[in-house]
Amino acid sequence: MKKSINKKRFNALYYFNAYKEHYREEFFNLFLENILISEISDEARRFVLSQLWLNGYCASSLVLKEARDIQTAKDNLIFTPVTKGLYNIYNAPATGQLVNNRGVNYIKQNVKKVNEDIVIIYGQRNHTPIRKAIDFYAEELANIDITIRVNLKAHNIPIGVAVDENNAERREEIVNKLENGEGVIFLGVEDINAIKAVIPGAPYIIDKLQHQKDVIYNKALTFLGINNSNIEKAERLITDEVNSNNDLIALNGACILDEIKEGFNRTNEVFGTNIKVTSKIEQMQEERQLKAQSMLAQQIQQAQKGDNEEWFVI
């Protein structure tokens, strides 16, 4: 009995961790897809964003020109993990040491000055790992998925029928009628006494759980600055509520995107590079605005053309 209980606990923990990791990877993919960084290789971009996701920050620095195997960025600019050293009076790091994970000869681990020898790039305003905040939502979603799984299994439990050994044929007849979905089954007094059914009484709550899951999922998207009004069914909201939701999404997005932009702006100032950071969401918004402006211009042009033709007819 004890062995069976431990196995069930292991399964619950397994599914929780599996669901949680699934949502971690899903939100991480959205983060990777959204943040665009120019003038560096895609490998370097993924590395930087991975560091911001997992650790909250990384360092940019220049390497010696003698390093012939540099292939990660232009102008010998590289990105590495960094350990912070001394802090100034505002609790900002003043020195740091690059972490040489691969043991290459061109990353020197001497103490370097921040914003002179190295620049520290952060992933969000509070300088903590982005995944730390996402984990909260991932765990909430995992718990809901487990509850949905349990509720679904509860509705798959068959009806248990206890019968008298002397009523086997009558039992099969009644069970067949139940399986055929007959709405009314006529039973004799002896049937009721001889046959007893154990019917699972778990309430169906999957629809409510799915709604709660959508709410939590949308909060995670809002944190990442991704519009989720289509999932929230904005047609149910009044204009002020929609605008308020869009403002919150924009603010959350700015907490991440603007912080990364500032880190690369400092990199450009210190090392003379020309790296630009934007987001796919910004690009899509600009494309939609240009499309809307183009359509409006065409409508105005067609209206003016119609007015001119009507004037000539008159």
Tab-separated table of C-alpha atoms in Angstrom:
chain	number	residue	atom	x	y	z
A	1	MET	CA	0.000	0.000	0.000
A	2	LYS	CA	2.814	2.372	0.893
A	3	LYS	CA	4.535	1.679	-2.418
A	4	SER	CA	1.356	2.552	-4.347
A	5	ILE	CA	0.989	5.902	-2.536
A	6	ASN	CA	4.587	6.866	-3.300
A	7	LYS	CA	4.027	6.024	-6.964
A	8	LYS	CA	0.972	8.281	-7.120
A	9	ARG	CA	2.868	11.124	-5.496
A	10	PHE	CA	5.676	10.660	-8.014
A	11	ASN	CA	3.212	10.807	-10.909
A	12	ALA	CA	1.613	14.017	-9.604
A	13	LEU	CA	5.042	15.614	-9.206
A	14	TYR	CA	6.060	14.383	-12.650
A	15	TYR	CA	3.036	15.941	-14.322
A	16	PHE	CA	3.423	19.195	-12.378
A	17	ASN	CA	7.059	19.552	-13.463
A	18	ALA	CA	6.199	18.563	-17.036
A	19	TYR	CA	3.404	21.142	-17.286
A	20	LYS	CA	5.559	23.821	-15.655
A	21	GLU	CA	8.471	23.186	-18.016
A	22	HIS	CA	6.079	23.247	-20.964
A	23	TYR	CA	4.853	26.739	-20.075
A	24	ARG	CA	8.402	27.925	-19.333
A	25	GLU	CA	9.494	26.899	-22.821
A	26	GLU	CA	6.356	28.321	-24.428
A	27	PHE	CA	6.787	31.772	-22.872
A	28	PHE	CA	10.547	31.679	-23.506
A	29	ASN	CA	9.896	31.064	-27.211
A	30	LEU	CA	7.539	34.058	-27.298
A	31	PHE	CA	10.201	36.192	-25.608
A	32	LEU	CA	12.886	35.046	-28.081
A	33	GLU	CA	10.600	35.649	-31.042
A	34	ASN	CA	9.611	39.147	-29.929
A	35	ILE	CA	12.962	40.820	-29.095
A	36	LEU	CA	15.008	41.757	-32.177
A	37	ILE	CA	18.647	42.919	-31.982
A	38	SER	CA	20.482	44.227	-35.053
A	39	GLU	CA	24.185	44.116	-35.907
A	40	ILE	CA	24.920	40.912	-33.976
A	41	SER	CA	24.615	37.292	-35.050
A	42	ASP	CA	21.510	35.271	-34.292
A	43	GLU	CA	23.617	33.023	-32.043
A	44	ALA	CA	24.709	36.038	-30.022
A	45	ARG	CA	21.136	37.321	-29.855
A	46	ARG	CA	19.848	34.007	-28.506
A	47	PHE	CA	22.682	33.862	-25.979
A	48	VAL	CA	22.016	37.382	-24.705
A	49	LEU	CA	18.276	36.815	-24.402
A	50	SER	CA	18.848	33.454	-22.712
A	51	GLN	CA	21.078	35.126	-20.126
A	52	LEU	CA	18.513	37.851	-19.513
A	53	TRP	CA	15.827	35.200	-19.144
A	54	LEU	CA	17.766	32.925	-16.769
A	55	ASN	CA	20.074	35.305	-14.869
A	56	GLY	CA	18.595	38.759	-15.441
A	57	TYR	CA	21.752	40.263	-16.940
A	58	CYS	CA	24.909	39.691	-18.969
A	59	ALA	CA	27.946	41.751	-20.008
A	60	SER	CA	29.148	43.144	-23.323
A	61	SER	CA	32.869	43.775	-23.849
A	62	LEU	CA	35.560	44.061	-26.476
A	63	VAL	CA	38.201	41.362	-26.911
A	64	LEU	CA	41.775	41.554	-28.100
A	65	LYS	CA	42.280	41.794	-31.846
A	66	GLU	CA	44.617	38.807	-31.615
A	67	ALA	CA	41.598	36.558	-30.987
A	68	ARG	CA	41.233	35.048	-34.453
A	69	ASP	CA	38.309	32.746	-33.694
A	70	ILE	CA	35.782	35.447	-32.839
A	71	GLN	CA	32.604	34.758	-34.828
A	72	THR	CA	29.921	35.971	-32.453
A	73	ALA	CA	29.641	39.664	-33.334
A	74	LYS	CA	31.085	42.563	-35.257
A	75	ASP	CA	33.963	44.717	-34.015
A	76	ASN	CA	35.179	41.919	-31.696
A	77	LEU	CA	32.227	42.568	-29.396
A	78	ILE	CA	31.257	39.591	-27.244
A	79	PHE	CA	28.639	38.830	-24.620
A	80	THR	CA	29.321	36.765	-21.526
A	81	PRO	CA	27.959	36.075	-18.062
A	82	VAL	CA	29.459	38.365	-15.431
A	83	THR	CA	29.953	38.355	-11.682
A	84	LYS	CA	29.453	41.708	-10.006
A	85	GLY	CA	32.145	43.105	-7.728
A	86	LEU	CA	32.101	46.452	-5.963
A	87	TYR	CA	28.963	48.601	-5.790
A	88	ASN	CA	28.575	52.376	-5.687
A	89	ILE	CA	26.428	54.280	-3.196
A	90	TYR	CA	23.330	53.725	-5.357
A	91	ASN	CA	23.743	49.934	-5.235
A	92	ALA	CA	24.787	49.822	-8.872
A	93	PRO	CA	27.750	47.565	-9.763
A	94	ALA	CA	30.993	49.501	-10.314
A	95	THR	CA	33.225	46.547	-11.177
A	96	GLY	CA	32.787	43.020	-12.486
A	97	GLN	CA	34.565	39.947	-13.799
A	98	LEU	CA	33.670	38.127	-16.999
A	99	VAL	CA	32.767	34.465	-16.648
A	100	ASN	CA	34.794	32.320	-19.042
A	101	ASN	CA	32.490	29.299	-19.379
A	102	ARG	CA	34.273	27.830	-22.411
A	103	GLY	CA	37.837	28.481	-21.253
A	104	VAL	CA	38.799	30.545	-24.307
A	105	ASN	CA	42.047	32.496	-24.236
A	106	TYR	CA	40.612	35.878	-25.197
A	107	ILE	CA	38.296	36.338	-22.195
A	108	LYS	CA	40.413	37.741	-19.379
A	109	GLN	CA	39.037	37.360	-15.865
A	110	ASN	CA	40.660	40.386	-14.321
A	111	VAL	CA	38.480	42.966	-12.548
A	112	LYS	CA	36.926	45.386	-15.033
A	113	LYS	CA	35.190	48.726	-14.613
A	114	VAL	CA	31.512	48.899	-15.492
A	115	ASN	CA	30.668	51.327	-18.349
A	116	GLU	CA	34.370	51.539	-19.213
A	117	ASP	CA	35.693	48.022	-19.784
A	118	ILE	CA	32.350	46.239	-19.734
A	119	VAL	CA	28.671	47.132	-19.954
A	120	ILE	CA	26.058	45.206	-17.995
A	121	ILE	CA	22.795	44.662	-19.898
A	122	TYR	CA	19.667	43.916	-17.858
A	123	GLY	CA	16.476	42.164	-18.918
A	124	GLN	CA	13.915	44.181	-16.952
A	125	ARG	CA	13.629	47.219	-14.707
A	126	ASN	CA	14.048	45.395	-11.399
A	127	HIS	CA	17.183	43.634	-12.736
A	128	THR	CA	15.914	40.166	-11.756
A	129	PRO	CA	15.630	37.134	-14.083
A	130	ILE	CA	12.593	37.274	-16.347
A	131	ARG	CA	11.958	33.576	-15.747
A	132	LYS	CA	11.591	34.233	-12.018
A	133	ALA	CA	8.368	36.131	-12.726
A	134	ILE	CA	7.233	33.708	-15.440
A	135	ASP	CA	7.673	30.751	-13.068
A	136	PHE	CA	4.836	32.095	-10.924
A	137	TYR	CA	2.451	31.942	-13.878
A	138	ALA	CA	3.876	28.603	-15.079
A	139	GLU	CA	3.246	27.024	-11.670
A	140	GLU	CA	-0.302	28.396	-11.519
A	141	LEU	CA	-1.028	27.025	-14.994
A	142	ALA	CA	0.541	23.663	-14.103
A	143	ASN	CA	-1.657	23.370	-11.010
A	144	ILE	CA	-4.765	24.110	-13.079
A	145	ASP	CA	-3.762	21.531	-15.707
A	146	ILE	CA	-3.305	18.896	-13.010
A	147	THR	CA	-6.739	19.733	-11.573
A	148	ILE	CA	-8.260	19.476	-15.062
A	149	ARG	CA	-6.553	16.113	-15.509
A	150	VAL	CA	-7.909	14.837	-12.177
A	151	ASN	CA	-11.424	16.111	-12.930
A	152	LEU	CA	-11.343	14.526	-16.381
A	153	LYS	CA	-10.256	11.193	-14.923
A	154	ALA	CA	-13.014	11.414	-12.326
A	155	HIS	CA	-15.564	11.506	-15.131
A	156	ASN	CA	-13.967	8.461	-16.758
A	157	ILE	CA	-14.517	6.285	-13.687
A	158	PRO	CA	-17.037	3.565	-14.588
A	159	ILE	CA	-20.219	2.976	-12.630
A	160	GLY	CA	-19.766	0.182	-10.093
A	161	VAL	CA	-22.665	-2.276	-9.802
A	162	ALA	CA	-22.990	-4.638	-6.830
A	163	VAL	CA	-25.244	-7.609	-7.577
A	164	ASP	CA	-26.534	-10.757	-5.998
A	165	GLU	CA	-24.813	-13.850	-7.332
A	166	ASN	CA	-28.195	-15.347	-8.195
A	167	ASN	CA	-29.155	-12.456	-10.562
A	168	ALA	CA	-26.365	-12.589	-13.159
A	169	GLU	CA	-28.668	-12.627	-16.183
A	170	ARG	CA	-30.847	-9.833	-14.822
A	171	ARG	CA	-27.691	-7.836	-14.039
A	172	GLU	CA	-26.451	-8.087	-17.622
A	173	GLU	CA	-29.839	-7.023	-18.945
A	174	ILE	CA	-29.904	-3.898	-16.753
A	175	VAL	CA	-26.291	-3.000	-17.554
A	176	ASN	CA	-26.986	-3.325	-21.291
A	177	LYS	CA	-29.938	-0.963	-20.965
A	178	LEU	CA	-27.742	1.552	-19.112
A	179	GLU	CA	-25.045	1.348	-21.811
A	180	ASN	CA	-27.687	1.817	-24.528
A	181	GLY	CA	-28.743	5.078	-22.894
A	182	GLU	CA	-32.322	4.109	-22.079
A	183	GLY	CA	-33.891	6.936	-20.119
A	184	VAL	CA	-36.249	4.741	-18.086
A	185	ILE	CA	-35.519	1.266	-16.763
A	186	PHE	CA	-38.259	-0.608	-14.983
A	187	LEU	CA	-36.965	-2.476	-11.932
A	188	GLY	CA	-38.749	-4.847	-9.620
A	189	VAL	CA	-38.478	-4.637	-5.876
A	190	GLU	CA	-36.229	-7.668	-5.937
A	191	ASP	CA	-33.943	-5.896	-8.484
A	192	ILE	CA	-33.531	-2.862	-6.252
A	193	ASN	CA	-32.685	-5.055	-3.293
A	194	ALA	CA	-30.285	-7.228	-5.253
A	195	ILE	CA	-28.545	-4.579	-7.358
A	196	LYS	CA	-26.791	-1.532	-5.999
A	197	ALA	CA	-24.872	1.015	-8.106
A	198	VAL	CA	-21.967	3.165	-7.065
A	199	ILE	CA	-22.069	6.286	-9.276
A	200	PRO	CA	-19.146	8.764	-9.248
A	201	GLY	CA	-20.347	12.150	-8.018
A	202	ALA	CA	-17.519	14.435	-9.180
A	203	PRO	CA	-18.906	17.768	-10.460
A	204	TYR	CA	-17.858	18.945	-13.930
A	205	ILE	CA	-15.649	22.018	-13.418
A	206	ILE	CA	-13.326	21.828	-16.441
A	207	ASP	CA	-15.010	24.812	-18.138
A	208	LYS	CA	-14.416	26.982	-15.058
A	209	LEU	CA	-10.843	25.767	-14.772
A	210	GLN	CA	-10.234	26.553	-18.451
A	211	HIS	CA	-11.504	30.100	-17.925
A	212	GLN	CA	-9.165	30.546	-14.945
A	213	LYS	CA	-6.339	29.111	-17.032
A	214	ASP	CA	-7.004	31.694	-19.766
A	215	VAL	CA	-6.929	34.479	-17.151
A	216	ILE	CA	-3.534	33.359	-15.790
A	217	TYR	CA	-2.137	32.825	-19.293
A	218	ASN	CA	-3.196	36.324	-20.324
A	219	LYS	CA	-1.490	37.784	-17.256
A	220	ALA	CA	1.755	36.132	-18.325
A	221	LEU	CA	1.369	37.563	-21.830
A	222	THR	CA	0.686	40.997	-20.318
A	223	PHE	CA	3.889	40.715	-18.281
A	224	LEU	CA	5.821	40.019	-21.484
A	225	GLY	CA	4.115	42.978	-23.188
A	226	ILE	CA	2.190	40.794	-25.648
A	227	ASN	CA	-1.317	41.855	-26.608
A	228	ASN	CA	-3.922	39.322	-25.501
A	229	SER	CA	-7.161	41.213	-26.168
A	230	ASN	CA	-8.255	38.603	-28.710
A	231	ILE	CA	-8.118	35.927	-26.021
A	232	GLU	CA	-9.887	38.128	-23.497
A	233	LYS	CA	-12.679	38.690	-26.036
A	234	ALA	CA	-12.415	42.445	-26.127
A	235	GLU	CA	-15.907	42.785	-27.569
A	236	ARG	CA	-17.191	42.233	-24.032
A	237	LEU	CA	-15.210	45.159	-22.678
A	238	ILE	CA	-16.043	48.826	-22.915
A	239	THR	CA	-13.617	51.161	-24.676
A	240	ASP	CA	-12.045	52.489	-21.456
A	241	GLU	CA	-11.362	48.934	-20.243
A	242	VAL	CA	-9.739	47.988	-23.545
A	243	ASN	CA	-7.544	51.112	-23.450
A	244	SER	CA	-6.612	50.436	-19.834
A	245	ASN	CA	-5.615	46.870	-20.709
A	246	ASN	CA	-3.559	48.089	-23.679
A	247	ASP	CA	-1.807	50.645	-21.456
A	248	LEU	CA	-0.900	47.916	-18.964
A	249	ILE	CA	0.461	45.713	-21.751
A	250	ALA	CA	2.514	48.635	-23.094
A	251	LEU	CA	3.925	49.442	-19.646
A	252	ASN	CA	4.901	45.844	-18.986
A	253	GLY	CA	6.479	45.587	-22.418
A	254	ALA	CA	8.423	48.791	-21.786
A	255	CYS	CA	9.790	47.392	-18.511
A	256	ILE	CA	11.537	44.709	-20.562
A	257	LEU	CA	12.140	46.224	-23.986
A	258	ASP	CA	13.245	49.686	-22.826
A	259	GLU	CA	15.662	48.186	-20.291
A	260	ILE	CA	17.296	46.050	-22.987
A	261	LYS	CA	17.433	49.063	-25.312
A	262	GLU	CA	19.177	51.136	-22.626
A	263	GLY	CA	21.745	48.376	-22.099
A	264	PHE	CA	22.630	48.308	-25.785
A	265	ASN	CA	22.607	52.113	-25.963
A	266	ARG	CA	25.286	52.115	-23.245
A	267	THR	CA	27.147	49.451	-25.226
A	268	ASN	CA	27.057	51.687	-28.314
A	269	GLU	CA	28.338	54.679	-26.319
A	270	VAL	CA	31.206	52.810	-24.665
A	271	PHE	CA	32.379	50.660	-27.587
A	272	GLY	CA	31.326	52.713	-30.613
A	273	THR	CA	28.932	50.125	-32.012
A	274	ASN	CA	25.563	50.763	-33.687
A	275	ILE	CA	23.318	48.069	-32.265
A	276	LYS	CA	19.564	48.682	-32.295
A	277	VAL	CA	16.888	46.853	-30.333
A	278	THR	CA	13.254	46.632	-31.310
A	279	SER	CA	10.419	44.143	-31.001
A	280	LYS	CA	8.377	42.198	-33.499
A	281	ILE	CA	5.256	43.603	-31.840
A	282	GLU	CA	6.474	47.153	-32.537
A	283	GLN	CA	7.102	46.218	-36.161
A	284	MET	CA	3.648	44.696	-36.528
A	285	GLN	CA	2.051	47.780	-34.961
A	286	GLU	CA	3.940	50.054	-37.358
A	287	GLU	CA	2.884	47.872	-40.303
A	288	ARG	CA	-0.751	48.024	-39.203
A	289	GLN	CA	-0.564	51.815	-38.831
A	290	LEU	CA	0.991	52.204	-42.288
A	291	LYS	CA	-1.643	49.920	-43.771
A	292	ALA	CA	-4.439	51.866	-42.057
A	293	GLN	CA	-2.978	55.168	-43.277
A	294	SER	CA	-2.691	53.789	-46.811
A	295	MET	CA	-6.299	52.578	-46.786
A	296	LEU	CA	-7.490	55.945	-45.443
A	297	ALA	CA	-5.564	57.785	-48.156
A	298	GLN	CA	-7.141	55.564	-50.825
A	299	GLN	CA	-10.616	56.193	-49.416
A	300	ILE	CA	-10.040	59.943	-49.403
A	301	GLN	CA	-8.705	59.797	-52.956
A	302	GLN	CA	-11.708	57.785	-54.138
A	303	ALA	CA	-14.105	60.171	-52.373
A	304	GLN	CA	-12.445	63.183	-53.976
A	305	LYS	CA	-12.564	61.478	-57.352
A	306	GLY	CA	-16.265	60.809	-56.889
A	307	ASP	CA	-16.902	64.460	-55.977
A	308	ASN	CA	-15.043	65.642	-59.093
A	309	GLU	CA	-17.008	63.288	-61.373
A	310	GLU	CA	-20.288	64.477	-59.843
A	311	TRP	CA	-19.238	68.123	-60.388
A	312	PHE	CA	-18.524	67.461	-64.086
A	313	VAL	CA	-21.942	65.751	-64.515
A	314	ILE	CA	-23.679	68.792	-63.056
